[in-house]
Amino acid sequence: GENVEQHPSTLSVQEGDSAVIKCTYSDSASNYFPWYKQELGKRPQLIIDIRSNVGEKKDQRIAVTLNKTAKHFSLHITETQPEDSAVYFCAASIGYGQNFVFGPGTRLSVLP
Amino acid sequence: NAGVTQTPKFQVLKTGQSMTLQCAQDMNHEYMSWYRQDPGMGLRLIHYSVGAGITDQGEVPNGYNVSRSTTEDFPLRLLSAAPSQTSVYFCASNRRGGATDTQYFGPGTRLTVL
């Protein structure tokens, strides 16, 4: 079955710096890769996603890149702000795309 | 739209008790799923449903039952609670379409089994 690894598990950056979180997946049939942000005590919220026919997608300060050959995808956050502090999860679709396997999460701390 | 709703928000059980976690969505989504979230382990799929009357097991199904009698509701039943089932439970739903669609999560239920 699909296995998703995520690195690093914790990440601290200074406000204004960039943050990069990387995920790898094992199933070449996976074709949809969402990223979720989860604040303490809250539900996961989708922040950006990418489909397998696209190599890169950007939404303001957030971007995601996908390398299907290498089976890895990355989240890039530029000009980080304290409100970016949260746990970030990557995920990969499985089956017919109705379900997902999640990475273990990255705790991002943005230091003022 | 209320989106995905879950009840209760918090629950404390004793070992051996049974209970049902409720989940409902008003977006007419075909797909619904239950996940558990444990510290440092991300979200793990318990059971899922691709439509009313159809359910299947996920990664960690033991000790849980589900049913899907309507499109809107997808309850999760704990048959005989164990301390290992202490976790935060999230219900999620997404639409079935030609391409995979966004998965929306409920607010979660924090369950403690003593």
Coordinates of N, CA and C in Angstrom, one line a residue:
Chain A
G1 N 0.8 -1.2 0.0 CA 0.0 0.0 0.0 C 0.9 1.3 0.0
E2 N 0.2 2.4 -0.1 CA 0.9 3.7 -0.1 C 1.5 4.0 1.2
N3 N 2.7 4.6 1.2 CA 3.4 5.0 2.3 C 3.9 6.4 2.1
V4 N 3.6 7.4 3.0 CA 4.0 8.7 2.8 C 4.9 9.1 3.9
E5 N 6.1 9.6 3.6 CA 7.1 10.1 4.6 C 7.2 11.6 4.4
Q6 N 7.5 12.2 5.6 CA 7.5 13.7 5.6 C 8.7 14.1 6.5
H7 N 9.4 15.2 6.0 CA 10.5 15.7 6.7 C 10.6 17.2 6.5
P8 N 11.1 17.9 7.5 CA 11.4 17.4 8.8 C 10.2 17.3 9.7
S9 N 10.4 16.7 10.9 CA 9.3 16.6 11.8 C 9.0 17.9 12.6
T10 N 10.1 18.7 12.8 CA 9.9 20.0 13.3 C 10.8 21.0 12.6
L11 N 10.4 22.2 12.5 CA 11.1 23.2 11.7 C 10.9 24.6 12.4
S12 N 12.0 25.2 12.7 CA 11.9 26.6 13.2 C 12.5 27.6 12.3
V13 N 11.9 28.6 12.0 CA 12.4 29.7 11.1 C 12.2 31.0 11.7
Q14 N 13.0 32.0 11.3 CA 12.8 33.4 11.7 C 11.7 34.0 10.8
E15 N 10.9 34.8 11.4 CA 9.9 35.5 10.6 C 10.5 36.2 9.4
G16 N 9.8 36.0 8.2 CA 10.4 36.6 7.0 C 11.2 35.6 6.2
D17 N 11.7 34.5 6.8 CA 12.4 33.5 6.1 C 11.5 32.6 5.4
S18 N 12.1 31.7 4.6 CA 11.3 30.7 3.9 C 11.3 29.3 4.6
A19 N 10.3 28.5 4.4 CA 10.2 27.2 5.0 C 9.9 26.2 3.9
V20 N 10.5 25.1 4.0 CA 10.3 24.0 3.0 C 10.1 22.7 3.7
I21 N 9.0 22.0 3.3 CA 8.7 20.7 3.9 C 8.6 19.7 2.7
K22 N 9.2 18.5 2.9 CA 9.3 17.6 1.8 C 8.6 16.3 2.2
C23 N 7.9 15.7 1.2 CA 7.2 14.5 1.3 C 7.6 13.5 0.2
T24 N 7.7 12.2 0.5 CA 7.8 11.2 -0.5 C 6.7 10.2 -0.4
Y25 N 6.3 9.6 -1.5 CA 5.3 8.6 -1.6 C 5.8 7.4 -2.3
S26 N 5.0 6.3 -2.1 CA 5.6 5.0 -2.7 C 4.7 4.5 -3.9
D27 N 3.4 4.9 -4.0 CA 2.5 4.3 -5.0 C 2.5 5.3 -6.2
S28 N 3.0 4.8 -7.3 CA 3.1 5.6 -8.5 C 1.7 5.9 -9.1
A29 N 0.6 5.2 -8.6 CA -0.7 5.5 -9.0 C -1.4 6.7 -8.4
S30 N -0.7 7.1 -7.3 CA -1.3 8.3 -6.6 C -1.3 9.5 -7.6
N31 N -2.4 10.3 -7.6 CA -2.4 11.4 -8.6 C -2.9 12.7 -8.0
Y32 N -3.1 12.8 -6.7 CA -3.5 14.0 -6.1 C -2.8 14.1 -4.7
F33 N -2.3 15.4 -4.5 CA -1.4 15.6 -3.3 C -1.8 16.9 -2.6
P34 N -2.7 16.7 -1.6 CA -3.1 18.0 -0.8 C -2.1 18.2 0.3
W35 N -2.1 19.5 0.8 CA -1.4 19.9 2.0 C -2.4 20.5 2.9
Y36 N -2.3 20.1 4.2 CA -3.2 20.6 5.2 C -2.4 21.3 6.3
K37 N -3.0 22.4 6.8 CA -2.5 23.1 8.0 C -3.4 22.8 9.2
Q38 N -2.9 22.5 10.3 CA -3.7 22.2 11.5 C -3.2 23.0 12.6
E39 N -4.0 23.9 13.1 CA -3.6 24.7 14.3 C -4.1 23.9 15.5
L40 N -3.5 24.3 16.6 CA -3.7 23.5 17.9 C -5.2 23.4 18.2
G41 N -5.7 22.2 18.4 CA -7.0 22.0 18.7 C -8.0 22.2 17.6
K42 N -7.6 22.4 16.4 CA -8.5 22.6 15.3 C -8.5 21.5 14.3
R43 N -9.3 21.5 13.3 CA -9.4 20.5 12.3 C -8.3 20.8 11.2
P44 N -7.9 19.8 10.5 CA -7.0 20.1 9.3 C -7.7 20.9 8.3
Q45 N -7.0 21.9 7.7 CA -7.6 22.8 6.7 C -6.7 22.7 5.5
L46 N -7.3 22.5 4.3 CA -6.6 22.4 3.0 C -6.0 23.8 2.7
I47 N -4.7 23.8 2.4 CA -4.1 25.1 2.1 C -3.7 25.2 0.6
I48 N -3.3 24.0 0.0 CA -2.9 24.0 -1.4 C -2.9 22.5 -1.8
D49 N -3.1 22.3 -3.1 CA -3.1 20.9 -3.6 C -2.5 20.9 -5.0
I50 N -2.1 19.7 -5.4 CA -1.5 19.6 -6.7 C -1.9 18.3 -7.3
R51 N -2.2 18.3 -8.6 CA -2.5 17.1 -9.3 C -1.4 16.6 -10.1
S52 N -1.4 15.3 -10.5 CA -0.2 14.7 -11.1 C 0.2 15.2 -12.4
N53 N -0.7 15.9 -13.1 CA -0.4 16.5 -14.4 C 0.2 17.9 -14.4
V54 N 0.5 18.3 -13.1 CA 1.0 19.7 -12.9 C 2.3 19.5 -12.1
G55 N 3.4 20.3 -12.5 CA 4.6 20.2 -11.8 C 4.8 21.2 -10.6
E56 N 4.0 22.3 -10.7 CA 4.1 23.3 -9.7 C 2.8 24.1 -9.6
K57 N 2.5 24.6 -8.4 CA 1.3 25.4 -8.2 C 1.6 26.4 -7.1
K58 N 1.2 27.6 -7.3 CA 1.5 28.7 -6.4 C 0.2 29.4 -6.0
D59 N 0.1 29.8 -4.7 CA -1.0 30.6 -4.2 C -0.4 31.6 -3.2
Q60 N -0.2 32.8 -3.7 CA 0.4 33.9 -2.9 C 1.7 33.4 -2.3
R61 N 1.8 33.3 -1.0 CA 3.1 32.9 -0.3 C 3.4 31.4 -0.3
I62 N 2.4 30.6 -0.8 CA 2.6 29.2 -0.7 C 2.7 28.6 -2.0
A63 N 3.6 27.6 -2.2 CA 3.8 26.9 -3.5 C 4.0 25.4 -3.2
V64 N 3.6 24.6 -4.1 CA 3.9 23.2 -4.0 C 4.5 22.7 -5.3
T65 N 5.5 21.9 -5.2 CA 6.1 21.3 -6.4 C 6.0 19.8 -6.3
L66 N 5.9 19.2 -7.5 CA 5.7 17.7 -7.6 C 6.7 17.2 -8.6
N67 N 7.4 16.1 -8.2 CA 8.3 15.4 -9.1 C 7.8 13.9 -9.1
K68 N 7.1 13.6 -10.2 CA 6.4 12.3 -10.2 C 7.5 11.2 -10.4
T69 N 8.5 11.5 -11.2 CA 9.5 10.5 -11.4 C 10.2 10.1 -10.1
A70 N 10.5 11.0 -9.3 CA 11.2 10.7 -8.0 C 10.2 10.4 -6.9
K71 N 8.9 10.6 -7.2 CA 7.8 10.4 -6.2 C 8.1 11.3 -5.0
H72 N 8.3 12.6 -5.2 CA 8.3 13.5 -4.0 C 7.7 14.8 -4.4
F73 N 7.1 15.4 -3.3 CA 6.5 16.7 -3.5 C 6.8 17.6 -2.3
S74 N 6.8 18.9 -2.5 CA 7.3 19.8 -1.4 C 6.4 21.0 -1.3
L75 N 6.3 21.5 -0.1 CA 5.6 22.7 0.3 C 6.6 23.8 0.5
H76 N 6.4 24.9 -0.1 CA 7.3 26.1 0.1 C 6.5 27.2 0.6
I77 N 6.9 27.8 1.8 CA 6.2 29.0 2.3 C 7.2 30.1 2.4
T78 N 7.0 31.2 1.7 CA 7.9 32.3 1.7 C 7.4 33.4 2.6
E79 N 8.3 34.3 3.0 CA 8.0 35.4 3.9 C 7.1 35.0 5.1
T80 N 7.6 34.0 5.8 CA 6.8 33.4 6.9 C 6.4 34.4 7.9
Q81 N 5.2 34.2 8.5 CA 4.7 35.1 9.5 C 4.3 34.2 10.7
P82 N 4.2 34.8 11.9 CA 3.9 34.0 13.1 C 2.7 33.2 13.0
E83 N 1.7 33.7 12.2 CA 0.4 32.9 12.1 C 0.6 31.7 11.2
D84 N 1.8 31.5 10.5 CA 2.0 30.3 9.8 C 2.4 29.2 10.7
S85 N 2.7 29.5 12.0 CA 3.0 28.4 13.0 C 1.9 27.5 13.1
A86 N 2.1 26.2 12.9 CA 1.1 25.2 12.9 C 1.8 23.8 12.6
V87 N 0.9 22.8 12.5 CA 1.4 21.5 12.0 C 0.9 21.3 10.6
Y88 N 1.8 21.0 9.7 CA 1.5 20.8 8.3 C 1.5 19.3 7.9
F89 N 0.5 18.9 7.2 CA 0.5 17.5 6.8 C 0.4 17.4 5.3
C90 N 1.2 16.5 4.7 CA 1.0 16.2 3.3 C 0.2 14.9 3.2
A91 N -0.3 14.7 2.0 CA -1.1 13.5 1.8 C -1.1 13.1 0.3
A92 N -1.3 11.8 0.1 CA -1.3 11.3 -1.3 C -2.6 10.5 -1.5
S93 N -3.2 10.6 -2.6 CA -4.5 9.9 -2.8 C -4.2 8.4 -3.1
I94 N -5.2 7.6 -2.7 CA -5.1 6.1 -3.0 C -6.4 5.6 -3.6
G95 N -6.3 4.4 -4.2 CA -7.5 3.8 -4.7 C -8.0 4.7 -5.9
Y96 N -9.3 5.0 -5.9 CA -9.9 5.8 -7.0 C -9.9 7.3 -6.6
G97 N -9.1 7.6 -5.6 CA -8.9 9.0 -5.1 C -9.9 9.4 -4.1
Q98 N -10.6 8.4 -3.5 CA -11.6 8.8 -2.5 C -11.0 8.8 -1.1
N99 N -9.7 8.3 -1.0 CA -9.1 8.3 0.3 C -7.6 8.7 0.2
F100 N -7.0 9.0 1.3 CA -5.7 9.5 1.3 C -4.8 8.9 2.4
V101 N -3.6 8.8 2.2 CA -2.6 8.4 3.2 C -1.8 9.7 3.6
F102 N -1.7 10.0 4.9 CA -1.1 11.2 5.3 C 0.3 11.0 5.8
G103 N 1.1 12.0 5.7 CA 2.4 12.0 6.3 C 2.2 12.2 7.8
P104 N 3.3 12.0 8.6 CA 3.2 12.2 10.1 C 3.1 13.6 10.5
G105 N 3.4 14.6 9.7 CA 3.3 16.0 10.0 C 4.6 16.7 10.3
T106 N 4.6 18.0 10.1 CA 5.7 18.8 10.4 C 5.3 20.0 11.3
R107 N 5.9 20.1 12.5 CA 5.5 21.3 13.3 C 6.4 22.4 13.0
L108 N 5.8 23.5 12.4 CA 6.5 24.7 12.0 C 6.3 25.8 13.0
S109 N 7.4 26.3 13.5 CA 7.4 27.4 14.4 C 8.0 28.6 13.7
V110 N 7.4 29.7 13.6 CA 7.9 30.9 13.1 C 8.2 31.9 14.2
L111 N 9.5 32.2 14.4 CA 9.9 33.0 15.5 C 10.0 34.4 15.2
P112 N 9.4 35.3 16.0 CA 9.3 36.7 15.7 C 10.7 37.4 15.9
Chain B
N1 N -24.2 26.5 4.3 CA -23.9 25.1 4.6 C -23.2 24.9 5.9
A2 N -23.5 23.9 6.7 CA -22.8 23.7 8.0 C -21.5 22.9 7.7
G3 N -21.4 22.3 6.5 CA -20.2 21.5 6.2 C -20.3 20.1 6.8
V4 N -19.2 19.7 7.5 CA -19.1 18.5 8.2 C -19.2 18.7 9.7
T5 N -20.2 18.1 10.3 CA -20.4 18.3 11.7 C -20.1 17.0 12.5
Q6 N -19.6 17.1 13.7 CA -19.4 15.9 14.5 C -19.9 16.1 15.9
T7 N -20.4 15.1 16.5 CA -20.8 15.1 17.9 C -20.5 13.8 18.6
P8 N -20.1 13.8 19.9 CA -19.8 15.0 20.7 C -18.4 15.6 20.4
K9 N -18.1 16.7 21.0 CA -16.8 17.3 20.9 C -15.8 16.6 21.8
F10 N -16.2 16.2 23.0 CA -15.4 15.5 24.0 C -16.2 14.3 24.5
Q11 N -15.5 13.2 24.9 CA -16.1 12.1 25.5 C -15.1 11.3 26.3
V12 N -15.5 10.9 27.5 CA -14.7 10.1 28.4 C -15.5 8.7 28.6
L13 N -14.8 7.6 28.3 CA -15.4 6.3 28.5 C -14.6 5.5 29.4
K14 N -15.2 4.5 30.0 CA -14.5 3.5 30.7 C -14.2 2.3 29.8
T15 N -13.2 1.6 30.1 CA -12.9 0.4 29.3 C -14.0 -0.5 29.3
G16 N -14.4 -1.0 28.0 CA -15.5 -1.9 27.8 C -16.8 -1.3 27.4
Q17 N -16.9 0.0 27.7 CA -18.1 0.7 27.2 C -18.2 0.8 25.7
S18 N -19.4 1.0 25.2 CA -19.6 1.2 23.8 C -20.2 2.6 23.6
M19 N -19.9 3.2 22.4 CA -20.5 4.4 22.1 C -20.5 4.7 20.6
T20 N -21.2 5.7 20.1 CA -21.3 6.0 18.7 C -20.9 7.5 18.6
L21 N -19.9 7.7 17.7 CA -19.5 9.1 17.3 C -20.3 9.4 16.1
Q22 N -21.0 10.6 16.1 CA -21.8 11.0 15.0 C -21.1 11.9 14.0
C23 N -21.4 11.7 12.7 CA -20.8 12.6 11.7 C -21.9 12.8 10.7
A24 N -22.0 14.1 10.2 CA -23.0 14.4 9.2 C -22.4 15.5 8.3
Q25 N -22.8 15.4 7.0 CA -22.4 16.5 6.1 C -23.6 16.9 5.2
D26 N -23.7 18.2 4.9 CA -24.8 18.7 4.1 C -24.3 19.2 2.7
M27 N -23.3 18.6 2.2 CA -22.7 19.0 0.9 C -23.0 18.0 -0.2
N28 N -23.8 17.0 0.2 CA -24.2 15.9 -0.8 C -23.0 15.2 -1.3
H29 N -22.0 15.0 -0.4 CA -20.7 14.3 -0.9 C -21.0 12.8 -0.8
E30 N -20.5 12.2 -1.9 CA -20.6 10.7 -1.9 C -19.6 10.0 -0.9
Y31 N -18.4 10.6 -0.8 CA -17.4 9.9 0.0 C -17.4 10.4 1.4
M32 N -17.3 9.5 2.4 CA -17.1 9.9 3.7 C -16.1 9.0 4.4
S33 N -15.3 9.5 5.3 CA -14.2 8.7 6.0 C -14.1 9.1 7.4
W34 N -13.6 8.1 8.2 CA -13.2 8.4 9.6 C -11.7 8.2 9.7
Y35 N -11.1 9.1 10.4 CA -9.7 9.0 10.7 C -9.5 9.1 12.2
R36 N -8.4 8.6 12.7 CA -8.0 8.9 14.1 C -6.6 9.6 14.0
Q37 N -6.4 10.5 14.9 CA -5.1 11.2 15.0 C -4.5 11.1 16.3
D38 N -3.3 10.5 16.3 CA -2.5 10.3 17.5 C -1.3 11.1 17.4
P39 N -0.7 11.5 18.5 CA 0.5 12.4 18.5 C 1.6 11.8 17.6
G40 N 2.2 12.6 16.7 CA 3.3 12.2 15.9 C 3.0 11.2 14.9
M41 N 1.7 10.8 14.7 CA 1.4 9.8 13.7 C 0.5 10.3 12.6
G42 N 0.2 11.5 12.5 CA -0.7 12.0 11.4 C -2.1 11.4 11.6
L43 N -2.8 11.4 10.5 CA -4.1 10.8 10.5 C -4.1 9.4 9.8
R44 N -4.8 8.5 10.5 CA -4.9 7.2 9.9 C -6.3 6.8 9.7
L45 N -6.6 6.2 8.5 CA -7.9 5.9 8.1 C -8.5 4.7 8.8
I46 N -9.7 4.8 9.3 CA -10.3 3.7 10.1 C -11.3 3.0 9.1
H47 N -12.3 3.7 8.7 CA -13.3 3.2 7.7 C -13.6 4.3 6.7
Y48 N -14.2 3.8 5.6 CA -14.6 4.8 4.7 C -15.9 4.3 3.9
S49 N -16.5 5.2 3.2 CA -17.7 4.9 2.5 C -17.7 5.6 1.1
V50 N -18.0 5.0 0.1 CA -18.1 5.6 -1.2 C -19.5 6.0 -1.6
G51 N -20.5 5.6 -0.8 CA -21.9 6.0 -1.0 C -22.8 5.3 0.0
A52 N -24.0 5.7 0.0 CA -25.0 5.0 0.9 C -25.0 3.5 0.7
G53 N -24.9 2.8 1.8 CA -25.0 1.3 1.7 C -23.7 0.7 1.5
I54 N -22.6 1.4 1.3 CA -21.3 0.9 0.9 C -20.2 1.4 1.9
T55 N -19.6 0.4 2.6 CA -18.5 0.8 3.5 C -17.3 -0.1 3.3
D56 N -16.2 0.3 3.7 CA -15.0 -0.5 3.6 C -14.0 -0.2 4.7
Q57 N -13.0 -1.1 4.9 CA -12.0 -0.8 6.0 C -10.9 0.0 5.5
G58 N -10.3 0.7 6.4 CA -9.1 1.5 6.1 C -7.9 0.8 6.8
E59 N -7.0 1.6 7.2 CA -5.7 1.1 7.7 C -5.9 0.5 9.1
V60 N -6.7 1.1 10.0 CA -6.8 0.6 11.4 C -8.3 0.4 11.8
P61 N -9.0 -0.6 11.2 CA -10.4 -0.8 11.4 C -10.8 -1.6 12.7
N62 N -9.8 -2.3 13.3 CA -10.2 -3.2 14.4 C -10.8 -2.4 15.6
G63 N -11.9 -2.9 16.1 CA -12.6 -2.3 17.3 C -13.6 -1.2 16.9
Y64 N -13.8 -1.0 15.6 CA -14.7 0.0 15.1 C -15.7 -0.6 14.1
N65 N -16.9 -0.1 14.1 CA -17.9 -0.4 13.1 C -18.5 0.8 12.5
V66 N -18.9 0.7 11.2 CA -19.6 1.9 10.6 C -20.7 1.4 9.8
S67 N -21.6 2.3 9.5 CA -22.7 2.0 8.5 C -23.0 3.3 7.8
R68 N -23.6 3.2 6.7 CA -24.0 4.4 5.9 C -25.4 4.2 5.3
S69 N -26.4 4.5 6.0 CA -27.7 4.3 5.6 C -28.2 5.5 4.7
T70 N -27.6 6.7 4.9 CA -28.0 7.8 4.1 C -26.7 8.5 3.6
T71 N -26.9 9.4 2.6 CA -25.7 10.1 2.1 C -25.2 11.0 3.1
E72 N -26.0 11.6 4.0 CA -25.6 12.6 5.0 C -24.8 12.1 6.2
D73 N -25.2 10.9 6.6 CA -24.7 10.5 8.0 C -23.7 9.3 7.9
F74 N -22.7 9.3 8.7 CA -21.7 8.2 8.7 C -21.2 8.0 10.2
P75 N -22.0 7.3 11.0 CA -21.6 7.1 12.4 C -20.5 6.1 12.6
L76 N -19.7 6.3 13.6 CA -18.6 5.4 13.9 C -18.9 4.8 15.3
R77 N -19.0 3.5 15.4 CA -19.3 2.8 16.6 C -18.1 2.1 17.2
L78 N -17.8 2.4 18.5 CA -16.8 1.7 19.3 C -17.5 0.6 20.0
L79 N -17.1 -0.6 19.7 CA -17.9 -1.8 20.3 C -17.6 -2.0 21.7
S80 N -16.3 -2.0 22.1 CA -15.9 -2.2 23.5 C -14.6 -1.4 23.7
A81 N -14.8 -0.2 24.2 CA -13.7 0.8 24.2 C -12.5 0.2 25.0
A82 N -11.3 0.6 24.5 CA -10.0 0.2 25.1 C -9.2 1.5 25.2
P83 N -8.3 1.5 26.2 CA -7.4 2.7 26.3 C -6.6 3.0 25.0
S84 N -6.3 2.0 24.2 CA -5.6 2.3 22.9 C -6.4 3.1 22.0
Q85 N -7.7 3.2 22.2 CA -8.6 4.0 21.3 C -8.7 5.4 21.8
T86 N -8.0 5.8 22.8 CA -7.9 7.2 23.2 C -7.2 8.0 22.0
S87 N -7.9 8.9 21.5 CA -7.4 9.6 20.3 C -8.3 10.8 20.0
V88 N -8.0 11.5 18.9 CA -8.9 12.5 18.3 C -9.4 11.9 17.0
Y89 N -10.7 11.9 16.9 CA -11.3 11.3 15.7 C -11.9 12.4 14.8
F90 N -11.5 12.3 13.5 CA -12.0 13.2 12.5 C -12.8 12.5 11.5
C91 N -14.0 13.1 11.2 CA -14.7 12.6 10.0 C -14.5 13.6 8.9
A92 N -14.5 13.0 7.7 CA -14.2 13.8 6.5 C -15.1 13.4 5.3
S93 N -15.3 14.3 4.4 CA -16.1 14.0 3.2 C -15.5 14.7 2.0
N94 N -15.8 14.0 0.9 CA -15.4 14.7 -0.4 C -16.3 14.2 -1.5
R95 N -16.3 14.9 -2.6 CA -17.2 14.6 -3.7 C -16.5 13.6 -4.6
R96 N -17.3 12.8 -5.2 CA -16.8 11.9 -6.3 C -17.0 12.6 -7.6
G97 N -15.9 12.7 -8.3 CA -16.0 13.4 -9.6 C -15.0 12.8 -10.5
G98 N -14.8 13.4 -11.7 CA -13.8 12.9 -12.7 C -12.4 12.9 -12.1
A99 N -12.1 13.8 -11.3 CA -10.8 13.9 -10.6 C -11.0 14.0 -9.1
T100 N -10.0 13.6 -8.5 CA -10.0 13.6 -7.0 C -10.4 15.0 -6.5
D101 N -11.2 15.1 -5.5 CA -11.6 16.4 -5.0 C -11.2 16.6 -3.6
T102 N -11.3 17.8 -3.1 CA -10.9 18.3 -1.8 C -11.6 17.5 -0.7
Q103 N -10.9 17.1 0.3 CA -11.5 16.5 1.4 C -11.7 17.5 2.6
Y104 N -13.0 17.5 3.1 CA -13.3 18.5 4.1 C -13.4 17.7 5.4
F105 N -12.9 18.3 6.5 CA -12.9 17.7 7.8 C -13.9 18.3 8.7
G106 N -14.4 17.4 9.6 CA -15.2 17.9 10.7 C -14.3 18.5 11.8
P107 N -14.9 19.0 12.9 CA -14.1 19.6 14.0 C -13.5 18.6 14.9
G108 N -13.8 17.4 14.8 CA -13.1 16.4 15.6 C -13.9 16.0 16.9
T109 N -13.6 14.8 17.4 CA -14.1 14.4 18.7 C -12.9 13.9 19.5
R110 N -12.7 14.4 20.7 CA -11.6 14.0 21.5 C -12.1 13.0 22.5
L111 N -11.6 11.7 22.3 CA -12.1 10.6 23.1 C -11.0 10.1 24.1
T112 N -11.4 10.0 25.3 CA -10.5 9.4 26.3 C -11.1 8.2 26.9
V113 N -10.3 7.1 26.9 CA -10.8 5.8 27.4 C -10.0 5.5 28.7
L114 N -10.6 5.4 29.8 CA -9.9 5.1 31.0 C -9.9 3.7 31.4

